[in-house]
PDB file of C-alpha atoms in Angstrom:
ATOM      1  CA  MET A  25      92.071  62.229 111.304  1.00 87.00           C
ATOM      2  CA  SER A  26      95.249  63.558 112.935  1.00 83.00           C
ATOM      3  CA  LYS A  27      96.393  60.005 113.766  1.00 88.00           C
ATOM      4  CA  ALA A  28      95.849  58.914 110.161  1.00 93.00           C
ATOM      5  CA  LEU A  29      97.821  61.917 108.896  1.00 90.00           C
ATOM      6  CA  LEU A  30     100.682  61.173 111.298  1.00 85.00           C
ATOM      7  CA  LYS A  31     100.844  57.582 110.021  1.00 92.00           C
ATOM      8  CA  THR A  32     101.668  58.828 106.507  1.00 94.00           C
ATOM      9  CA  GLY A  33     105.157  59.788 107.699  1.00 92.00           C
ATOM     10  CA  ARG A  34     104.955  63.033 105.731  1.00 94.00           C
ATOM     11  CA  PRO A  35     105.104  66.548 107.148  1.00 91.00           C
ATOM     12  CA  ILE A  36     101.512  67.812 107.120  1.00 91.00           C
ATOM     13  CA  PHE A  37     100.016  71.056 108.411  1.00 91.00           C
ATOM     14  CA  PHE A  38      96.611  70.046 109.809  1.00 93.00           C
ATOM     15  CA  SER A  39      94.145  72.883 110.324  1.00 94.00           C
ATOM     16  CA  LEU A  40      91.203  72.436 112.697  1.00 94.00           C
ATOM     17  CA  CYS A  41      88.370  74.743 111.701  1.00 93.00           C
ATOM     18  CA  GLU A  42      85.076  74.835 113.514  1.00 91.00           C
ATOM     19  CA  TRP A  43      85.124  78.648 113.878  1.00 88.00           C
ATOM     20  CA  GLY A  44      85.994  78.590 117.579  1.00 87.00           C
ATOM     21  CA  VAL A  45      82.578  77.231 118.562  1.00 91.00           C
ATOM     22  CA  GLU A  46      83.960  74.372 120.682  1.00 93.00           C
ATOM     23  CA  ASP A  47      87.051  76.273 121.908  1.00 93.00           C
ATOM     24  CA  PRO A  48      89.615  74.256 119.906  1.00 93.00           C
ATOM     25  CA  SER A  49      92.474  76.121 121.571  1.00 94.00           C
ATOM     26  CA  THR A  50      91.741  74.156 124.750  1.00 95.00           C
ATOM     27  CA  TRP A  51      91.731  70.681 123.177  1.00 95.00           C
ATOM     28  CA  GLY A  52      93.363  71.094 119.756  1.00 94.00           C
ATOM     29  CA  PRO A  53      97.109  71.198 120.529  1.00 93.00           C
ATOM     30  CA  GLY A  54      98.433  67.755 119.737  1.00 89.00           C
ATOM     31  CA  VAL A  55      95.500  67.088 117.407  1.00 92.00           C
ATOM     32  CA  GLY A  56      96.044  69.835 114.826  1.00 93.00           C
ATOM     33  CA  ASN A  57      98.623  72.495 114.046  1.00 94.00           C
ATOM     34  CA  SER A  58      96.239  75.376 113.359  1.00 95.00           C
ATOM     35  CA  LEU A  59      93.407  75.955 115.814  1.00 96.00           C
ATOM     36  CA  ARG A  60      90.699  78.181 114.358  1.00 95.00           C
ATOM     37  CA  ALA A  61      89.843  80.234 117.438  1.00 92.00           C
ATOM     38  CA  THR A  62      87.379  82.708 115.885  1.00 95.00           C
ATOM     39  CA  GLY A  63      84.592  83.172 113.398  1.00 94.00           C
ATOM     40  CA  ASP A  64      85.185  84.456 109.877  1.00 96.00           C
ATOM     41  CA  ILE A  65      87.170  87.621 109.305  1.00 97.00           C
ATOM     42  CA  ALA A  66      86.139  90.362 106.864  1.00 97.00           C
ATOM     43  CA  ASP A  67      88.258  92.954 105.099  1.00 98.00           C
ATOM     44  CA  ASN A  68      87.578  95.829 107.488  1.00 97.00           C
ATOM     45  CA  TRP A  69      89.209  97.201 110.627  1.00 95.00           C
ATOM     46  CA  GLU A  70      86.371  96.395 113.030  1.00 94.00           C
ATOM     47  CA  ARG A  71      86.029  92.717 112.056  1.00 96.00           C
ATOM     48  CA  MET A  72      89.798  92.258 112.030  1.00 95.00           C
ATOM     49  CA  THR A  73      90.236  93.711 115.528  1.00 92.00           C
ATOM     50  CA  LYS A  74      87.364  91.594 116.865  1.00 93.00           C
ATOM     51  CA  ARG A  75      89.203  88.488 115.615  1.00 94.00           C
ATOM     52  CA  VAL A  76      92.333  89.783 117.362  1.00 92.00           C
ATOM     53  CA  ASP A  77      90.527  90.236 120.678  1.00 90.00           C
ATOM     54  CA  LYS A  78      88.920  86.782 120.503  1.00 93.00           C
ATOM     55  CA  ASN A  79      92.238  85.161 119.559  1.00 93.00           C
ATOM     56  CA  ASP A  80      93.991  86.906 122.473  1.00 91.00           C
ATOM     57  CA  LYS A  81      91.676  85.097 124.900  1.00 92.00           C
ATOM     58  CA  TRP A  82      93.320  81.775 123.965  1.00 94.00           C
ATOM     59  CA  ALA A  83      96.986  82.886 123.991  1.00 93.00           C
ATOM     60  CA  SER A  84      98.008  80.723 126.949  1.00 93.00           C
ATOM     61  CA  TYR A  85      97.002  77.534 125.075  1.00 94.00           C
ATOM     62  CA  ALA A  86      99.108  78.186 121.958  1.00 93.00           C
ATOM     63  CA  GLY A  87     102.646  77.076 121.318  1.00 92.00           C
ATOM     64  CA  PRO A  88     104.895  75.060 119.056  1.00 91.00           C
ATOM     65  CA  GLY A  89     102.770  72.564 117.166  1.00 87.00           C
ATOM     66  CA  GLY A  90      99.390  74.119 118.060  1.00 93.00           C
ATOM     67  CA  TRP A  91      98.836  77.689 116.893  1.00 94.00           C
ATOM     68  CA  ASN A  92      95.712  79.779 117.408  1.00 96.00           C
ATOM     69  CA  ASN A  93      94.332  80.909 114.062  1.00 96.00           C
ATOM     70  CA  PRO A  94      92.197  84.078 113.960  1.00 96.00           C
ATOM     71  CA  ASP A  95      91.485  83.361 110.231  1.00 97.00           C
ATOM     72  CA  MET A  96      93.330  84.233 107.042  1.00 97.00           C
ATOM     73  CA  LEU A  97      95.050  87.533 106.357  1.00 98.00           C
ATOM     74  CA  GLU A  98      92.986  90.125 104.489  1.00 98.00           C
ATOM     75  CA  VAL A  99      96.057  92.218 103.571  1.00 98.00           C
ATOM     76  CA  GLY A 100      95.720  93.550 100.026  1.00 98.00           C
ATOM     77  CA  ASN A 101      92.019  92.914  99.474  1.00 98.00           C
ATOM     78  CA  GLY A 102      91.115  96.622  99.403  1.00 97.00           C
ATOM     79  CA  GLY A 103      88.925  97.101 102.478  1.00 98.00           C
ATOM     80  CA  MET A 104      91.514  98.684 104.791  1.00 98.00           C
ATOM     81  CA  THR A 105      94.199 101.344 104.519  1.00 96.00           C
ATOM     82  CA  THR A 106      97.863 100.480 104.057  1.00 97.00           C
ATOM     83  CA  GLU A 107      98.544 101.306 107.728  1.00 95.00           C
ATOM     84  CA  GLU A 108      95.632  99.120 108.821  1.00 95.00           C
ATOM     85  CA  TYR A 109      97.012  96.257 106.726  1.00 98.00           C
ATOM     86  CA  ARG A 110     100.459  96.793 108.239  1.00 95.00           C
ATOM     87  CA  SER A 111      98.885  96.581 111.710  1.00 92.00           C
ATOM     88  CA  HIS A 112      96.868  93.513 110.686  1.00 96.00           C
ATOM     89  CA  PHE A 113      99.969  91.647 109.465  1.00 97.00           C
ATOM     90  CA  SER A 114     102.023  92.706 112.496  1.00 94.00           C
ATOM     91  CA  ILE A 115      99.396  91.529 114.993  1.00 93.00           C
ATOM     92  CA  TRP A 116      99.045  88.169 113.198  1.00 96.00           C
ATOM     93  CA  ALA A 117     102.837  87.811 113.340  1.00 94.00           C
ATOM     94  CA  LEU A 118     102.958  88.705 117.031  1.00 91.00           C
ATOM     95  CA  ALA A 119     100.136  86.253 117.744  1.00 93.00           C
ATOM     96  CA  LYS A 120     102.120  83.489 116.003  1.00 94.00           C
ATOM     97  CA  ALA A 121      99.051  82.959 113.822  1.00 96.00           C
ATOM     98  CA  PRO A 122      99.445  80.989 110.602  1.00 96.00           C
ATOM     99  CA  LEU A 123     100.246  83.584 107.920  1.00 98.00           C
ATOM    100  CA  ILE A 124      97.732  82.354 105.355  1.00 97.00           C
ATOM    101  CA  LEU A 125      97.220  84.885 102.563  1.00 98.00           C
ATOM    102  CA  GLY A 126      93.673  85.723 101.522  1.00 97.00           C
ATOM    103  CA  CYS A 127      94.569  88.032  98.626  1.00 97.00           C
ATOM    104  CA  ASP A 128      95.248  87.250  94.983  1.00 97.00           C
ATOM    105  CA  ILE A 129      99.054  87.178  94.902  1.00 96.00           C
ATOM    106  CA  ARG A 130      99.036  87.532  91.108  1.00 97.00           C
ATOM    107  CA  SER A 131      97.707  91.074  91.345  1.00 96.00           C
ATOM    108  CA  MET A 132      99.052  92.450  94.643  1.00 96.00           C
ATOM    109  CA  ASP A 133     100.325  96.025  94.644  1.00 98.00           C
ATOM    110  CA  LEU A 134     103.747  97.138  95.894  1.00 98.00           C
ATOM    111  CA  ASP A 135     102.492  98.138  99.376  1.00 98.00           C
ATOM    112  CA  THR A 136     100.890  94.718  99.862  1.00 98.00           C
ATOM    113  CA  HIS A 137     104.035  92.944  98.671  1.00 98.00           C
ATOM    114  CA  GLN A 138     106.205  94.997 101.046  1.00 98.00           C
ATOM    115  CA  ILE A 139     103.935  94.271 104.014  1.00 98.00           C
ATOM    116  CA  LEU A 140     103.669  90.535 103.326  1.00 98.00           C
ATOM    117  CA  SER A 141     107.370  90.071 102.612  1.00 98.00           C
ATOM    118  CA  ASN A 142     108.728  92.029 105.600  1.00 96.00           C
ATOM    119  CA  SER A 143     111.369  89.600 106.839  1.00 94.00           C
ATOM    120  CA  GLU A 144     111.641  91.220 110.290  1.00 91.00           C
ATOM    121  CA  VAL A 145     107.913  90.854 110.961  1.00 93.00           C
ATOM    122  CA  ILE A 146     107.924  87.300 109.602  1.00 95.00           C
ATOM    123  CA  ALA A 147     110.849  86.531 111.947  1.00 90.00           C
ATOM    124  CA  VAL A 148     108.671  87.619 114.897  1.00 89.00           C
ATOM    125  CA  ASN A 149     106.039  85.111 113.745  1.00 94.00           C
ATOM    126  CA  GLN A 150     108.659  82.385 113.385  1.00 92.00           C
ATOM    127  CA  ASP A 151     110.437  83.131 116.701  1.00 86.00           C
ATOM    128  CA  LYS A 152     111.889  79.881 118.055  1.00 85.00           C
ATOM    129  CA  LEU A 153     110.251  80.222 121.479  1.00 86.00           C
ATOM    130  CA  GLY A 154     106.828  80.266 119.832  1.00 88.00           C
ATOM    131  CA  VAL A 155     105.094  82.262 122.578  1.00 89.00           C
ATOM    132  CA  GLN A 156     101.918  83.968 121.352  1.00 91.00           C
ATOM    133  CA  GLY A 157     101.902  87.711 121.987  1.00 87.00           C
ATOM    134  CA  LYS A 158      99.260  88.996 124.372  1.00 86.00           C
ATOM    135  CA  LYS A 159      97.473  92.269 124.910  1.00 80.00           C
ATOM    136  CA  VAL A 160      99.021  93.806 128.011  1.00 72.00           C
ATOM    137  CA  LYS A 161      97.330  97.188 128.242  1.00 63.00           C
ATOM    138  CA  LYS A 162      94.291  99.130 127.052  1.00 61.00           C
ATOM    139  CA  ASP A 163      93.469 102.491 128.557  1.00 59.00           C
ATOM    140  CA  GLY A 164      92.957 106.128 127.622  1.00 54.00           C
ATOM    141  CA  ASP A 165      94.733 107.123 124.419  1.00 52.00           C
ATOM    142  CA  LEU A 166      96.592 103.823 124.352  1.00 47.00           C
ATOM    143  CA  GLU A 167      94.355 101.496 122.353  1.00 54.00           C
ATOM    144  CA  ARG A 168      96.435  98.354 122.368  1.00 58.00           C
ATOM    145  CA  LEU A 169      99.838  97.423 123.696  1.00 61.00           C
ATOM    146  CA  TRP A 170     101.049  93.941 122.867  1.00 60.00           C
ATOM    147  CA  ALA A 171     104.046  91.991 124.070  1.00 63.00           C
ATOM    148  CA  HIS A 172     105.544  88.578 123.629  1.00 61.00           C
ATOM    149  CA  THR A 173     108.423  86.720 125.186  1.00 62.00           C
ATOM    150  CA  THR A 174     111.776  86.569 123.468  1.00 58.00           C
ATOM    151  CA  GLU A 175     115.252  85.823 124.686  1.00 55.00           C
ATOM    152  CA  ALA A 176     116.143  89.544 124.750  1.00 54.00           C
ATOM    153  CA  LYS A 177     115.300  91.875 127.650  1.00 57.00           C
ATOM    154  CA  VAL A 178     114.683  95.639 127.759  1.00 54.00           C
ATOM    155  CA  LYS A 179     116.050  97.813 130.555  1.00 60.00           C
ATOM    156  CA  GLU A 180     115.229 101.236 129.132  1.00 62.00           C
ATOM    157  CA  GLN A 181     112.023 102.930 127.979  1.00 61.00           C
ATOM    158  CA  ILE A 182     110.599 102.617 124.471  1.00 62.00           C
ATOM    159  CA  SER A 183     107.888 104.909 123.106  1.00 64.00           C
ATOM    160  CA  ALA A 184     106.251 105.984 119.838  1.00 66.00           C
ATOM    161  CA  ASP A 185     103.594 108.407 118.614  1.00 71.00           C
ATOM    162  CA  LEU A 186     101.230 106.795 116.112  1.00 69.00           C
ATOM    163  CA  ASP A 187      98.387 107.754 113.830  1.00 74.00           C
ATOM    164  CA  PRO A 188      95.041 105.970 114.387  1.00 76.00           C
ATOM    165  CA  HIS A 189      95.152 102.285 113.328  1.00 77.00           C
ATOM    166  CA  ALA A 190      98.920 102.454 112.749  1.00 76.00           C
ATOM    167  CA  CYS A 191     101.415 100.248 114.511  1.00 75.00           C
ATOM    168  CA  LYS A 192     105.033 100.277 115.564  1.00 73.00           C
ATOM    169  CA  MET A 193     106.852  97.020 116.192  1.00 72.00           C
ATOM    170  CA  TYR A 194     110.073  97.046 118.168  1.00 67.00           C
ATOM    171  CA  ILE A 195     112.272  94.029 117.687  1.00 68.00           C
ATOM    172  CA  ILE A 196     114.688  93.681 120.590  1.00 65.00           C
ATOM    173  CA  ILE A 197     117.929  91.919 119.721  1.00 65.00           C
ATOM    174  CA  GLN A 198     120.202  90.552 122.407  1.00 65.00           C
ATOM    175  CA  LYS A 199     123.874  91.568 122.019  1.00 64.00           C
TER     176      LYS A 199
END
């Protein structure tokens, strides 16, 4: 199928979806652009974070032209808090996952619109290096610490206090 699509000469985004059963992240780059690495998501914190953890397993296989896809975004569907949706969108952006909306855009509220249109978070997703963020630490009070490679480097310490399920994204800009 991918060869036939390439022969059309048109730009096409080809999504491979077999729910991660056959580990498409290992064989899908070069065949499809979106590699469905997990089962179906649901609009709740637990299911979303399970998709995140499964998607993280395949981070080293992803890159420009072949992106791991932990499923569509549930932001705005009503099953999570605003902070949980903000975390959901931020993790998808950091993972370089396709930002495919699963909500009805005709009826989204202001919080949902602000989350989904955050240009700084979208820029993280569209970073030109295309390196999928990875979980780098999980211990004690620190639930999840994620990082991804950019051209900028940090020499000092960065920290934040967060409420449960909230997130803080630092965008480091090289001067």
